[in-house]
Tab-separated table of C-alpha atoms in Angstrom:
chain	number	residue	atom	x	y	z
A	1	GLU	CA	19.262	69.131	-44.156
A	2	MET	CA	15.506	67.687	-45.356
A	3	ASN	CA	13.816	68.703	-48.181
A	4	VAL	CA	9.794	68.653	-47.823
A	5	ARG	CA	7.212	68.637	-50.807
A	6	MET	CA	3.706	68.143	-50.925
A	7	ALA	CA	1.978	65.809	-53.720
A	8	ASP	CA	0.813	67.234	-55.675
A	9	SER	CA	3.773	69.733	-56.161
A	10	GLU	CA	6.840	69.646	-57.814
A	11	ASN	CA	8.771	72.417	-55.523
A	12	CYS	CA	10.974	72.307	-52.413
A	13	MET	CA	11.344	73.216	-49.361
A	14	LEU	CA	14.718	73.291	-47.461
A	15	VAL	CA	14.946	72.719	-43.827
A	16	SER	CA	18.505	72.968	-42.776
A	17	GLU	CA	20.102	72.816	-39.399
A	18	ILE	CA	17.784	70.265	-38.224
A	19	GLY	CA	20.335	69.329	-35.687
A	20	GLN	CA	23.100	66.145	-34.976
A	21	GLU	CA	19.923	63.788	-33.832
A	22	PRO	CA	18.267	61.644	-36.782
A	23	LYS	CA	15.192	62.734	-35.821
A	24	VAL	CA	12.947	65.778	-36.161
A	25	LYS	CA	10.296	67.485	-35.864
A	26	LEU	CA	8.062	70.289	-38.645
A	27	ASN	CA	4.984	72.001	-37.493
A	28	GLY	CA	2.373	74.077	-39.930
A	29	LEU	CA	1.576	71.087	-41.889
A	30	GLU	CA	-1.394	71.294	-43.624
A	31	ALA	CA	-3.722	68.995	-42.583
A	32	GLY	CA	-5.561	66.907	-45.257
A	33	LYS	CA	-2.685	67.327	-47.090
A	34	ILE	CA	0.159	64.418	-48.638
A	35	TYR	CA	4.055	65.354	-47.980
A	36	PHE	CA	7.049	63.695	-48.992
A	37	PHE	CA	10.554	63.603	-47.284
A	38	GLN	CA	14.303	62.574	-47.893
A	39	VAL	CA	17.523	64.151	-46.364
A	40	ARG	CA	20.702	64.454	-46.726
A	41	ALA	CA	23.823	64.391	-43.488
A	42	CYS	CA	26.198	66.690	-43.189
A	43	ASN	CA	30.272	66.739	-42.284
A	44	ALA	CA	33.436	69.485	-42.955
A	45	LEU	CA	34.111	67.977	-45.855
A	46	GLY	CA	30.750	69.536	-47.251
A	47	ASN	CA	27.205	67.715	-47.879
A	48	SER	CA	25.739	63.546	-48.833
A	49	ASP	CA	23.976	62.097	-51.371
A	50	TRP	CA	20.029	63.024	-51.007
A	51	SER	CA	18.351	60.183	-49.336
A	52	PHE	CA	15.503	58.532	-51.265
A	53	TRP	CA	11.936	60.219	-50.783
A	54	SER	CA	9.931	58.658	-47.986
A	55	GLU	CA	6.460	57.921	-48.144
A	56	GLY	CA	3.472	60.230	-48.810
A	57	TYR	CA	2.808	60.491	-45.158
A	58	LEU	CA	-1.053	62.522	-44.816
A	59	VAL	CA	-1.118	64.942	-42.016
A	60	PRO	CA	-4.527	63.731	-40.328
A	61	ASN	CA	-7.480	66.468	-40.649
A	62	PRO	CA	-9.318	66.876	-36.585
A	63	LEU	CA	-11.954	65.394	-35.519
A	64	GLN	CA	-15.382	65.951	-37.154
A	65	THR	CA	-17.103	68.711	-35.618
A	66	VAL	CA	-20.379	65.775	-34.702
A	67	VAL	CA	-19.347	62.508	-33.935
A	68	ARG	CA	-21.235	60.645	-37.624
A	69	ASN	CA	-20.074	57.604	-39.197
A	70	GLU	CA	-19.250	56.518	-41.772
A	71	GLU	CA	-22.665	56.956	-43.829
A	72	GLY	CA	-22.731	60.601	-42.773
A	73	GLU	CA	-25.684	59.926	-39.298
A	74	GLU	CA	-25.402	61.824	-36.427
A	75	ILE	CA	-23.503	58.782	-33.672
A	76	GLU	CA	-25.807	59.382	-30.067
A	77	PRO	CA	-24.078	56.619	-27.517
A	78	LEU	CA	-26.973	54.024	-26.955
A	79	SER	CA	-27.871	52.499	-22.550
A	80	SER	CA	-28.352	49.534	-20.997
A	81	SER	CA	-29.145	48.816	-16.773
A	82	ASP	CA	-30.101	45.552	-14.823
A	83	SER	CA	-28.224	46.781	-12.098
A	84	PRO	CA	-29.114	49.415	-9.858
A	85	THR	CA	-25.034	51.233	-9.446
A	86	SER	CA	-24.263	51.350	-13.407
A	87	ILE	CA	-25.510	52.023	-16.642
A	88	LYS	CA	-23.578	50.222	-20.295
A	89	LEU	CA	-23.057	52.928	-22.430
A	90	GLU	CA	-21.939	51.640	-26.250
A	91	TRP	CA	-21.823	53.629	-29.176
A	92	ASP	CA	-19.839	53.707	-33.258
A	93	GLU	CA	-17.276	54.217	-33.701
A	94	PRO	CA	-17.019	57.521	-35.979
A	95	CYS	CA	-15.397	58.605	-38.789
A	96	SER	CA	-11.699	59.572	-37.776
A	97	GLN	CA	-10.619	61.772	-40.147
A	98	GLY	CA	-6.576	59.817	-41.125
A	99	ALA	CA	-5.586	60.133	-37.411
A	100	PRO	CA	-6.196	56.790	-35.945
A	101	ILE	CA	-8.411	57.562	-32.038
A	102	ILE	CA	-6.644	57.168	-29.375
A	103	GLY	CA	-10.242	56.631	-26.717
A	104	TYR	CA	-12.743	58.848	-26.078
A	105	ARG	CA	-14.892	60.892	-23.196
A	106	VAL	CA	-18.482	60.176	-21.617
A	107	GLN	CA	-20.527	62.647	-19.974
A	108	TYR	CA	-23.607	61.927	-17.484
A	109	SER	CA	-26.472	64.269	-16.167
A	110	LEU	CA	-29.346	63.712	-14.269
A	111	ASP	CA	-30.339	66.597	-15.280
A	112	PRO	CA	-28.579	68.381	-18.628
A	113	ALA	CA	-30.476	71.150	-17.845
A	114	GLU	CA	-28.508	71.010	-14.602
A	115	GLY	CA	-25.193	70.506	-16.394
A	116	VAL	CA	-23.445	67.419	-15.994
A	117	ASP	CA	-23.050	65.391	-13.460
A	118	GLU	CA	-19.342	63.365	-13.891
A	119	THR	CA	-16.918	63.453	-16.529
A	120	ILE	CA	-15.171	60.155	-17.465
A	121	THR	CA	-11.659	60.073	-19.852
A	122	SER	CA	-11.121	56.127	-20.930
A	123	LEU	CA	-8.133	55.966	-22.787
A	124	HIS	CA	-8.969	52.466	-25.618
A	125	ARG	CA	-11.010	52.178	-28.515
A	126	ARG	CA	-13.342	50.325	-27.432
A	127	THR	CA	-16.958	51.794	-28.086
A	128	TRP	CA	-18.595	50.812	-24.751
A	129	LEU	CA	-17.937	51.581	-21.365
A	130	VAL	CA	-19.673	50.306	-18.177
A	131	VAL	CA	-20.502	53.950	-15.385
A	132	ASN	CA	-20.269	52.961	-11.919
A	133	ASP	CA	-20.646	53.974	-8.391
A	134	LEU	CA	-24.897	55.552	-10.069
A	135	LYS	CA	-27.978	55.596	-7.744
A	136	PRO	CA	-30.431	52.736	-7.971
A	137	SER	CA	-33.903	53.468	-9.849
A	138	HIS	CA	-31.896	57.277	-11.424
A	139	LEU	CA	-32.609	57.917	-14.862
A	140	TYR	CA	-29.524	58.832	-15.952
A	141	PHE	CA	-28.194	60.954	-19.593
A	142	PHE	CA	-25.275	60.682	-21.316
A	143	ARG	CA	-23.104	61.791	-24.906
A	144	VAL	CA	-19.303	60.786	-25.646
A	145	GLN	CA	-16.368	62.735	-28.053
A	146	ALA	CA	-13.818	60.784	-29.656
A	147	LEU	CA	-9.676	61.567	-29.336
A	148	ASN	CA	-7.128	61.966	-31.313
A	149	GLU	CA	-3.258	62.955	-31.629
A	150	VAL	CA	-5.190	66.078	-33.167
A	151	GLY	CA	-7.941	66.431	-30.469
A	152	ALA	CA	-11.279	66.037	-29.393
A	153	SER	CA	-14.875	66.144	-31.696
A	154	GLU	CA	-17.737	67.739	-30.289
A	155	TRP	CA	-19.986	65.833	-27.946
A	156	THR	CA	-22.231	64.706	-29.379
A	157	ASN	CA	-26.372	65.392	-28.585
A	158	TRP	CA	-27.879	64.118	-24.721
A	159	SER	CA	-28.999	59.892	-25.230
A	160	ASP	CA	-32.396	59.063	-23.821
A	161	ALA	CA	-33.158	58.405	-20.515
A	162	VAL	CA	-32.051	55.308	-19.146
A	163	ALA	CA	-33.453	54.692	-15.611
A	164	THR	CA	-30.639	52.549	-13.401
A	165	LYS	CA	-32.908	48.797	-11.567
A	166	ALA	CA	-35.290	49.413	-9.101
A	167	VAL	CA	-34.843	48.459	-5.506
A	168	GLY	CA	-36.542	48.260	-2.710
A	169	PRO	CA	-35.910	50.266	0.590
A	170	GLU	CA	-33.129	49.263	2.967
A	171	THR	CA	-34.607	47.103	5.577
A	172	PRO	CA	-34.817	48.813	8.378
A	173	GLU	CA	-33.123	49.044	12.416
A	174	PRO	CA	-34.854	47.457	14.388
A	175	PRO	CA	-37.654	48.959	16.300
A	176	THR	CA	-37.570	50.569	19.821
A	177	LEU	CA	-39.535	50.077	22.799
A	178	CYS	CA	-41.026	54.154	23.525
A	179	HIS	CA	-43.534	53.183	26.709
A	180	ALA	CA	-44.850	49.932	28.223
A	181	GLU	CA	-48.815	49.582	29.895
A	182	SER	CA	-49.908	46.330	31.091
A	183	ARG	CA	-51.878	45.305	28.449
A	184	ALA	CA	-50.315	47.875	25.943
A	185	LEU	CA	-47.469	48.684	23.961
A	186	SER	CA	-45.923	51.635	22.029
A	187	ILE	CA	-42.562	50.754	19.966
A	188	ALA	CA	-40.938	52.827	17.097
A	189	TRP	CA	-38.349	52.806	14.654
A	190	THR	CA	-36.348	54.959	11.933
A	191	GLU	CA	-37.277	56.010	8.035
A	192	PRO	CA	-34.812	53.528	5.795
A	193	PHE	CA	-32.988	54.790	2.797
A	194	SER	CA	-35.560	54.077	-0.549
A	195	CYS	CA	-33.281	55.463	-2.813
A	196	GLY	CA	-35.373	59.375	-2.645
A	197	PHE	CA	-39.245	57.094	-3.566
A	198	ARG	CA	-41.922	57.330	-0.870
A	199	LEU	CA	-42.164	54.895	0.827
A	200	ASP	CA	-45.721	53.870	1.203
A	201	SER	CA	-45.551	51.753	4.276
A	202	TYR	CA	-44.940	49.089	7.009
A	203	ASP	CA	-45.872	45.624	7.600
A	204	VAL	CA	-44.963	44.895	11.211
A	205	LYS	CA	-44.441	41.211	13.093
A	206	VAL	CA	-45.256	40.457	16.983
A	207	SER	CA	-44.326	36.927	17.904
A	208	CYS	CA	-44.625	36.689	21.935
A	209	GLU	CA	-42.462	34.641	23.821
A	210	ASP	CA	-41.054	33.630	21.394
A	211	SER	CA	-37.793	35.582	19.746
A	212	SER	CA	-37.511	32.176	17.076
A	213	MET	CA	-40.907	34.906	15.432
A	214	LYS	CA	-41.853	31.386	14.232
A	215	HIS	CA	-45.363	32.586	14.899
A	216	ALA	CA	-45.661	35.575	14.576
A	217	ILE	CA	-48.225	37.822	13.178
A	218	LEU	CA	-48.285	39.919	10.107
A	219	ILE	CA	-50.062	43.480	10.711
A	220	ARG	CA	-50.034	44.762	7.688
A	221	GLY	CA	-49.433	48.465	6.882
A	222	ASP	CA	-51.177	51.671	5.455
A	223	LYS	CA	-50.060	54.681	4.572
A	224	ALA	CA	-51.015	57.044	7.760
A	225	LEU	CA	-47.965	53.679	9.961
A	226	ALA	CA	-46.051	54.877	7.073
A	227	GLU	CA	-46.230	58.990	7.442
A	228	LYS	CA	-45.049	58.309	11.370
A	229	CYS	CA	-43.465	55.075	11.741
A	230	SER	CA	-44.864	53.712	15.559
A	231	MET	CA	-47.151	51.348	16.196
A	232	GLU	CA	-49.063	50.715	19.821
A	233	LEU	CA	-50.144	47.826	20.003
A	234	GLN	CA	-52.916	46.830	22.337
A	235	ASP	CA	-54.829	44.043	24.302
A	236	LEU	CA	-52.522	42.514	24.806
A	237	GLU	CA	-50.302	40.235	28.191
A	238	PRO	CA	-48.666	41.239	31.965
A	239	MET	CA	-46.067	40.561	31.723
A	240	HIS	CA	-45.756	38.889	29.135
A	241	GLU	CA	-42.815	39.049	27.018
A	242	TYR	CA	-43.098	40.199	22.975
A	243	TYR	CA	-40.975	41.013	20.420
A	244	PHE	CA	-40.791	42.712	16.798
A	245	GLN	CA	-39.756	42.970	13.130
A	246	VAL	CA	-40.932	45.617	10.728
A	247	ARG	CA	-39.954	46.055	6.946
A	248	ALA	CA	-40.350	48.789	4.629
A	249	VAL	CA	-42.947	49.016	1.683
A	250	ALA	CA	-42.656	51.459	-1.956
A	251	SER	CA	-43.544	50.760	-5.177
A	252	THR	CA	-39.624	49.803	-6.299
A	253	GLY	CA	-40.509	47.037	-3.621
A	254	THR	CA	-41.070	45.535	-0.382
A	255	SER	CA	-37.394	45.403	1.880
A	256	GLU	CA	-36.656	43.154	4.090
A	257	PHE	CA	-37.559	42.155	8.306
A	258	SER	CA	-35.314	43.884	10.736
A	259	LYS	CA	-33.389	42.148	12.879
A	260	VAL	CA	-35.943	40.810	16.126
A	261	ALA	CA	-35.831	44.102	18.603
A	262	GLY	CA	-36.740	42.715	21.895
A	263	PRO	CA	-37.937	41.268	24.466
A	264	PHE	CA	-39.967	43.687	25.168
A	265	LYS	CA	-42.432	42.881	28.658
A	266	THR	CA	-45.794	44.358	29.598
A	267	THR	CA	-46.508	45.549	33.534
A	268	MET	CA	-47.384	44.163	36.449
A	269	ALA	CA	-51.737	44.297	36.892
A	270	VAL	CA	-54.053	43.657	39.258
A	271	ALA	CA	-55.452	40.609	39.543
A	272	ALA	CA	-59.054	39.218	37.184
A	273	LYS	CA	-62.502	39.583	39.349
A	274	CYS	CA	-62.944	36.242	41.034
A	275	THR	CA	-65.357	34.427	39.273
A	276	ASP	CA	-68.178	31.978	40.032
A	277	LEU	CA	-69.356	32.547	43.216
A	278	GLN	CA	-71.407	30.097	45.271
A	279	VAL	CA	-72.309	29.258	48.552
A	280	THR	CA	-72.002	25.177	49.628
A	281	LYS	CA	-72.763	25.665	53.522
A	282	ASN	CA	-75.042	27.477	55.359
A	283	GLU	CA	-76.185	26.420	58.746
A	284	THR	CA	-76.608	29.420	61.876
A	285	ARG	CA	-74.519	32.512	61.711
A	286	LYS	CA	-71.915	29.881	59.824
A	287	VAL	CA	-72.451	29.964	55.575
A	288	GLY	CA	-68.977	28.304	53.607
A	289	LEU	CA	-68.134	30.218	50.137
A	290	GLN	CA	-66.291	29.400	46.836
A	291	PHE	CA	-64.981	30.488	44.161
A	292	CYS	CA	-62.241	30.514	40.355
A	293	THR	CA	-59.018	31.192	41.713
A	294	PRO	CA	-58.985	34.256	39.166
A	295	GLU	CA	-55.983	34.904	36.320
A	296	THR	CA	-53.243	37.153	38.640
A	297	PHE	CA	-50.902	37.901	35.687
A	298	ARG	CA	-48.010	35.982	36.752
A	299	LEU	CA	-48.349	37.805	40.182
A	300	PRO	CA	-48.791	35.292	43.362
A	301	ILE	CA	-51.980	35.932	45.256
A	302	LEU	CA	-51.260	37.144	48.707
A	303	LYS	CA	-54.482	37.575	49.789
A	304	PHE	CA	-58.006	37.168	49.296
A	305	ILE	CA	-60.950	40.359	51.107
């Protein structure tokens, strides 16, 4: 049997038939009140004397409906980020109303008006949390609630927006050859992932007969190039091998250059015009001519006509 009384009352409530185990669970106690308990054992011969009164037990209140600190100020989470995919969230510990805090629940959203993106439960008393797997170059909003054995507080207000670290676009795939002529090459590439940010342009490196790209020429692009993701190069040398690299440029940064693409080879071309034609010998019914051998673009001359 057990006697139960409140601190501000001399009256006791007798709880009988609590079982044979040396423990009991009592329900219906009033939150915020202090209770005292005493117990005695019963056997076939009768009842023992009552135990001494226990120390007072304060029944905890539910957590505050609005999370506040000890000064009564509303608590909102503070956020910071120096990473493109994570944000560190911090908050002040609220008043627990007598029951120890056992953890916190955190929600975040890209747009609170559109709903919650994800809820995270942390069963730790620490007042900070690193939220991972976020999108680079995006704004996030957070709110938090505290948990104790009685229940959960209401959510805080949404925090101010905090941005994950801005990053440039990803490295593009190497360009591919679309069309080849004797003095022109057309190349194209696919748009890389840029976290939803618009690409401003592309830069293209071109190298002739040099896969190391040590002496490549840099061609800076413009908005038109960003829209079509392709380029045609003119005035190239016939029967030559060309190598290319491309990188994306956005307001958030510039990607690395793609891997080297190529060799892309221009096609064959007819020989250039003969030049410096001169008469070297003039006899009756005979004439001698001399001229410079033209550029053959790496093809052997079969004959002159």
